[in-house]
Coordinates of C-alpha atoms and ligand atoms in Angstrom, one line a residue:
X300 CA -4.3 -22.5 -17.0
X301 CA -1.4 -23.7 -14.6
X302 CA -1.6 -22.5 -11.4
X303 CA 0.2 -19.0 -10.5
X304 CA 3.2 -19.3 -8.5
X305 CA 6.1 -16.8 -7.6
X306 CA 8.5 -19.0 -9.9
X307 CA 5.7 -18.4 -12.9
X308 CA 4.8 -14.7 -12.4
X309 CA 8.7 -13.7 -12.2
X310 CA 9.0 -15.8 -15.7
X311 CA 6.1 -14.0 -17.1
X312 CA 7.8 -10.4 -16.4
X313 CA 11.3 -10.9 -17.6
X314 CA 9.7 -12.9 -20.9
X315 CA 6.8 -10.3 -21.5
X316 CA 7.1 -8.2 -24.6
X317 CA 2.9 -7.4 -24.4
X318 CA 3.6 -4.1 -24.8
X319 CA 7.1 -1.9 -26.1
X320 CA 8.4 -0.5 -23.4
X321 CA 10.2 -3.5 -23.0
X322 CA 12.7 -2.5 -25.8
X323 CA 14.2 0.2 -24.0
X324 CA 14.5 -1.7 -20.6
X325 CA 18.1 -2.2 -19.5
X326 CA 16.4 -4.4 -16.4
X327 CA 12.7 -5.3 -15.6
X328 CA 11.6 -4.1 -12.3
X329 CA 9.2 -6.7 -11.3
X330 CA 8.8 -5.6 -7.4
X331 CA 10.1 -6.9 -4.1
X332 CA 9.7 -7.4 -0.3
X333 CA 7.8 -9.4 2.2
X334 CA 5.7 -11.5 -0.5
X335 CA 3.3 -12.6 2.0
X336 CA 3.5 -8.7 3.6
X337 CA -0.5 -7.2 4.4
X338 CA 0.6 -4.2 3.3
X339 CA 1.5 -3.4 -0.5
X340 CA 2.6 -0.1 -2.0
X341 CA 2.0 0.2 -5.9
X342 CA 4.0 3.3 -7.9
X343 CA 4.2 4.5 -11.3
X344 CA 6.9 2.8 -12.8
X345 CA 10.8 2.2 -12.9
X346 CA 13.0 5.3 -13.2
X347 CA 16.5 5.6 -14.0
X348 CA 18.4 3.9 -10.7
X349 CA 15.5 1.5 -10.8
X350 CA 15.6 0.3 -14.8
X351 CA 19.5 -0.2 -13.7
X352 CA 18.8 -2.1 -10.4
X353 CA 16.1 -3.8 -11.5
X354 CA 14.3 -3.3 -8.4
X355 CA 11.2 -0.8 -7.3
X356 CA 11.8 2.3 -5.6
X357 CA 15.7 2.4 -5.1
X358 CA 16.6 6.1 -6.5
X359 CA 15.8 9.6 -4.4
X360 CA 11.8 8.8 -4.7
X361 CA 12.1 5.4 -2.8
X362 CA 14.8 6.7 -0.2
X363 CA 12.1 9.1 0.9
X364 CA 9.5 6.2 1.0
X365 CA 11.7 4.8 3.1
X366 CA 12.0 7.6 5.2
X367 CA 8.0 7.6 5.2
X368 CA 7.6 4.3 6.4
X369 CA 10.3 4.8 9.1
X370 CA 8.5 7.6 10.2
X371 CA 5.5 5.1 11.2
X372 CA 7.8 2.3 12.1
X373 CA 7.8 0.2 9.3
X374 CA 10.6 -1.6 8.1
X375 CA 11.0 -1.9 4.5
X376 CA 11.9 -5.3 4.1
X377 CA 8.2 -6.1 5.7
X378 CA 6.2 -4.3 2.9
X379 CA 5.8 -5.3 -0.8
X380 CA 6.8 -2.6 -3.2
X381 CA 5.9 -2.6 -6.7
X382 CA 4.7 -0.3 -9.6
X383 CA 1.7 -0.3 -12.1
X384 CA 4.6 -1.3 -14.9
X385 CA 7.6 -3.1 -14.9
X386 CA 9.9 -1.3 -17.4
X387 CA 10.9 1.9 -17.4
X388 CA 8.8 4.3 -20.0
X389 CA 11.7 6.4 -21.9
X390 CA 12.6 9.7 -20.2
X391 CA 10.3 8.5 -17.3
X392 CA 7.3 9.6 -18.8
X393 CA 3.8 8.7 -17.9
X394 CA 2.8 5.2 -18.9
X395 CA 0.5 5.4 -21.8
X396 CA -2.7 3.9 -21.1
X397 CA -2.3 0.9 -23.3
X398 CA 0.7 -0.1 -21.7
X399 CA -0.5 0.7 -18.0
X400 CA -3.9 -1.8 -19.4
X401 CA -1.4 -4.6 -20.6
X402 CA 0.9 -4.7 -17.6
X403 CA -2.1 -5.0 -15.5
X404 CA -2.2 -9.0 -16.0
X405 CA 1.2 -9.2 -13.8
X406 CA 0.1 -6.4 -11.4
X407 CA -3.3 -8.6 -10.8
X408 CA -1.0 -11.6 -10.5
X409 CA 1.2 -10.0 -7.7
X410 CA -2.1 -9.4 -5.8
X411 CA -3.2 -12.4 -6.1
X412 CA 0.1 -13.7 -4.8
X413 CA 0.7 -11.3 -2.2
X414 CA -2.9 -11.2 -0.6
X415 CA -2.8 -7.9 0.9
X416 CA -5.3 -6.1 3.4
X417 CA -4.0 -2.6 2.9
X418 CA -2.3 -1.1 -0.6
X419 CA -1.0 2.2 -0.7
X420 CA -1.2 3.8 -3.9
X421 CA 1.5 6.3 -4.6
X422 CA 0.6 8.6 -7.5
X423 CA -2.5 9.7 -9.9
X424 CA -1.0 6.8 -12.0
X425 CA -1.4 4.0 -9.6
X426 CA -4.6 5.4 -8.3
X427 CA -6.0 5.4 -11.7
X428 CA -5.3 1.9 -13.0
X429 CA -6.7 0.4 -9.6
X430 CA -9.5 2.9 -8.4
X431 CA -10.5 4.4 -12.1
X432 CA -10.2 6.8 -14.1
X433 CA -12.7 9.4 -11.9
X434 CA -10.0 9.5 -8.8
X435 CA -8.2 13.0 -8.9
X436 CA -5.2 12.3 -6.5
X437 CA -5.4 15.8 -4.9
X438 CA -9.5 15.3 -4.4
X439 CA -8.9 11.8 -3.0
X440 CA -5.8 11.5 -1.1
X441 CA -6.0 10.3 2.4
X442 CA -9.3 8.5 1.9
X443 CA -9.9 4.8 2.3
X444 CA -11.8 2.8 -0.6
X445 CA -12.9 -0.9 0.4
X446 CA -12.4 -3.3 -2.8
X447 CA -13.0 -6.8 -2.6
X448 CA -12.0 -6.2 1.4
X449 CA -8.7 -5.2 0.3
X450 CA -8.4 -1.4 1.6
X451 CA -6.9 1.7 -0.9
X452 CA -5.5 4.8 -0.1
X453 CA -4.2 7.0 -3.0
X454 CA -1.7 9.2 -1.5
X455 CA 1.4 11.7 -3.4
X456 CA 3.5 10.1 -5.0
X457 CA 6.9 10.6 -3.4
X458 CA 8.5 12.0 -6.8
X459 CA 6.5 14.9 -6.4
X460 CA 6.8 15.7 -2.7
X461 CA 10.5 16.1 -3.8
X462 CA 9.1 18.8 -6.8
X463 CA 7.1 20.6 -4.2
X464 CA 8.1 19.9 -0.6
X465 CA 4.2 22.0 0.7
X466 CA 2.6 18.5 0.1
X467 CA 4.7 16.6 2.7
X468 CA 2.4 17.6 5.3
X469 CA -0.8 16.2 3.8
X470 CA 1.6 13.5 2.5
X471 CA 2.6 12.9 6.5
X472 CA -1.1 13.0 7.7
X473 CA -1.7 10.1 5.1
X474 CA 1.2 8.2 6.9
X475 CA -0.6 8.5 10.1
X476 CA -4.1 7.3 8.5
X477 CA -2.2 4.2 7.4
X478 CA -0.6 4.1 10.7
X479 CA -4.8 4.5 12.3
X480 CA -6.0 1.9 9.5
X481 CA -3.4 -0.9 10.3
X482 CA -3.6 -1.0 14.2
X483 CA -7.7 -1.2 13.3
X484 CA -7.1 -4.4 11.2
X485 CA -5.1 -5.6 14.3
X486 CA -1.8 -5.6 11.9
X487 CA 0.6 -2.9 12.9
X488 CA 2.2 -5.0 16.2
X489 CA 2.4 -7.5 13.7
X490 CA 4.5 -5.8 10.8
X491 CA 6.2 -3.6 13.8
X492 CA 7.2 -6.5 15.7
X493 CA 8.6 -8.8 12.9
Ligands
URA274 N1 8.9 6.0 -9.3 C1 8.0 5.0 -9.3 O1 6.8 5.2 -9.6 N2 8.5 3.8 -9.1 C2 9.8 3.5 -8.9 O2 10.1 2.3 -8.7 C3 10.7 4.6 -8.8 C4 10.2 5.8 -9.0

C-alpha cells in the first residue's frame, strides 16, 4: 500500500463516495490547522456554513470553540480541527453508524498523520466512534482515557452548549482539565508560545 501522505489522504476525501452522504455535499470538509499540532479536536460533522466553506467548525458552534480555546490561550491556527465525517449528513442529522464506520478509514489516517498527544472529543458522536459505544457523554465528560498513549477527553459538544447554555460551566471546567493535562505533558508553553 503506498505510503500515506497529506497530498494522498486529502485525495482520498474529495474522491471518496464509501458511503452516500457524499451526494448531498456541496463541499467536503476534510479538517484543518497545525497538521503536526499535539493537540486535535474531533466533532460530529459538517453543518450548514461548514458543507459551504468546506472547512471544520466555521458556523456559530466553531466561533464558540474558538472562544473556548481563547479562554485557555490557545490559538486556533495551532490546533487540528476535524470531525468523525467529512460531509455534511442532510438537515444535520446524526451520522448513521454505517457511515460514521466508513469514514473512520480517513479519520484513522488524519491521526496517523497528525500524531497527536491530546484529542478532545466534542460530542457523544465523536466520543462514540473513538472511545465505544459504552461512553455516555454526560457520565464521562471531563475524564481522561489513555489509548495507545494518545490521551481522550469527551467533552459537550459546543452545538449544544448553544441549546442549553447550564452546561458551559462543566463545559469550562473541561477547558481547564485540558489546560492541567497539557502543561503535565510539558506542551502548553509550547502551543502558547508559538
Ligand atoms: N458541528 C460539528 O460537529 N462539526 C462542524 O464542523 C461544525 C459543526
Amino acid at each position: 500500500m503506498a505510503e500515506m501522505t497529506w497530498e494522498l489522504f486529502h485525495q482520498q476525501v474529495e474522491m471518496c463516495g464509501l458511503c452516500p452522504l457524499y451526494q448531498g455535499a456541496r463541499h467536503k470538509v476534510p479538517g484543518q490547522g497545525d497538521e503536526h499540532s499535539p493537540l486535535m479536536f474531533i466533532g460530529e460533522g459538517p453543518g450548514q456554513v461548514e458543507d459551504e466553506q468546506g472547512l471544520a467548525f466555521v458556523g456559530p458552534a466553531g466561533q464558540l470553540l474558538t472562544r473556548m480555546l481563547q479562554a485557555i490561550s490557545l490559538p486556533r491556527d495551532r490546533v487540528y480541527i476535524c470531525n468523525i465525517v467529512k460531509c455534511r449528513p442532510p438537515n444535520n442529522r446524526v451520522p448513521e453508524e454505517a457511515e460514521a464506520h466508513q469514514c473512520m478509514l480517513h479519520l484513522r489516517n488524519q491521526v496517523a498523520l497528525v500524531k497527536p498527544k491530546v484529542i478532545v472529543l466534542l460530542g457523544a458522536t465523536a466520543a462514540k466512534y473513538t472511545l465505544g459505544p459504552d461512553v455516555r457523554i454526560t457520565r464521562d465528560r471531563g475524564r481522561w482515557f489513555e489509548r495507545k498513549g494518545v490521551w481522550m477527553m469527551p467533552t459537550f459538544h459546543p452545538s449544544a452548549l448553544l441549546r442549553d447554555p447550564a452546561k458551559k460551566k462543566e463545559a469550562w471546567e473541561d477547558m481547564q482539565s485540558l489546560r492541567v493535562k497539557l502543561m503535565e505533558l510539558g506542551l502548553y508553553p509550547d502551543l502558547y508560545h508559538q
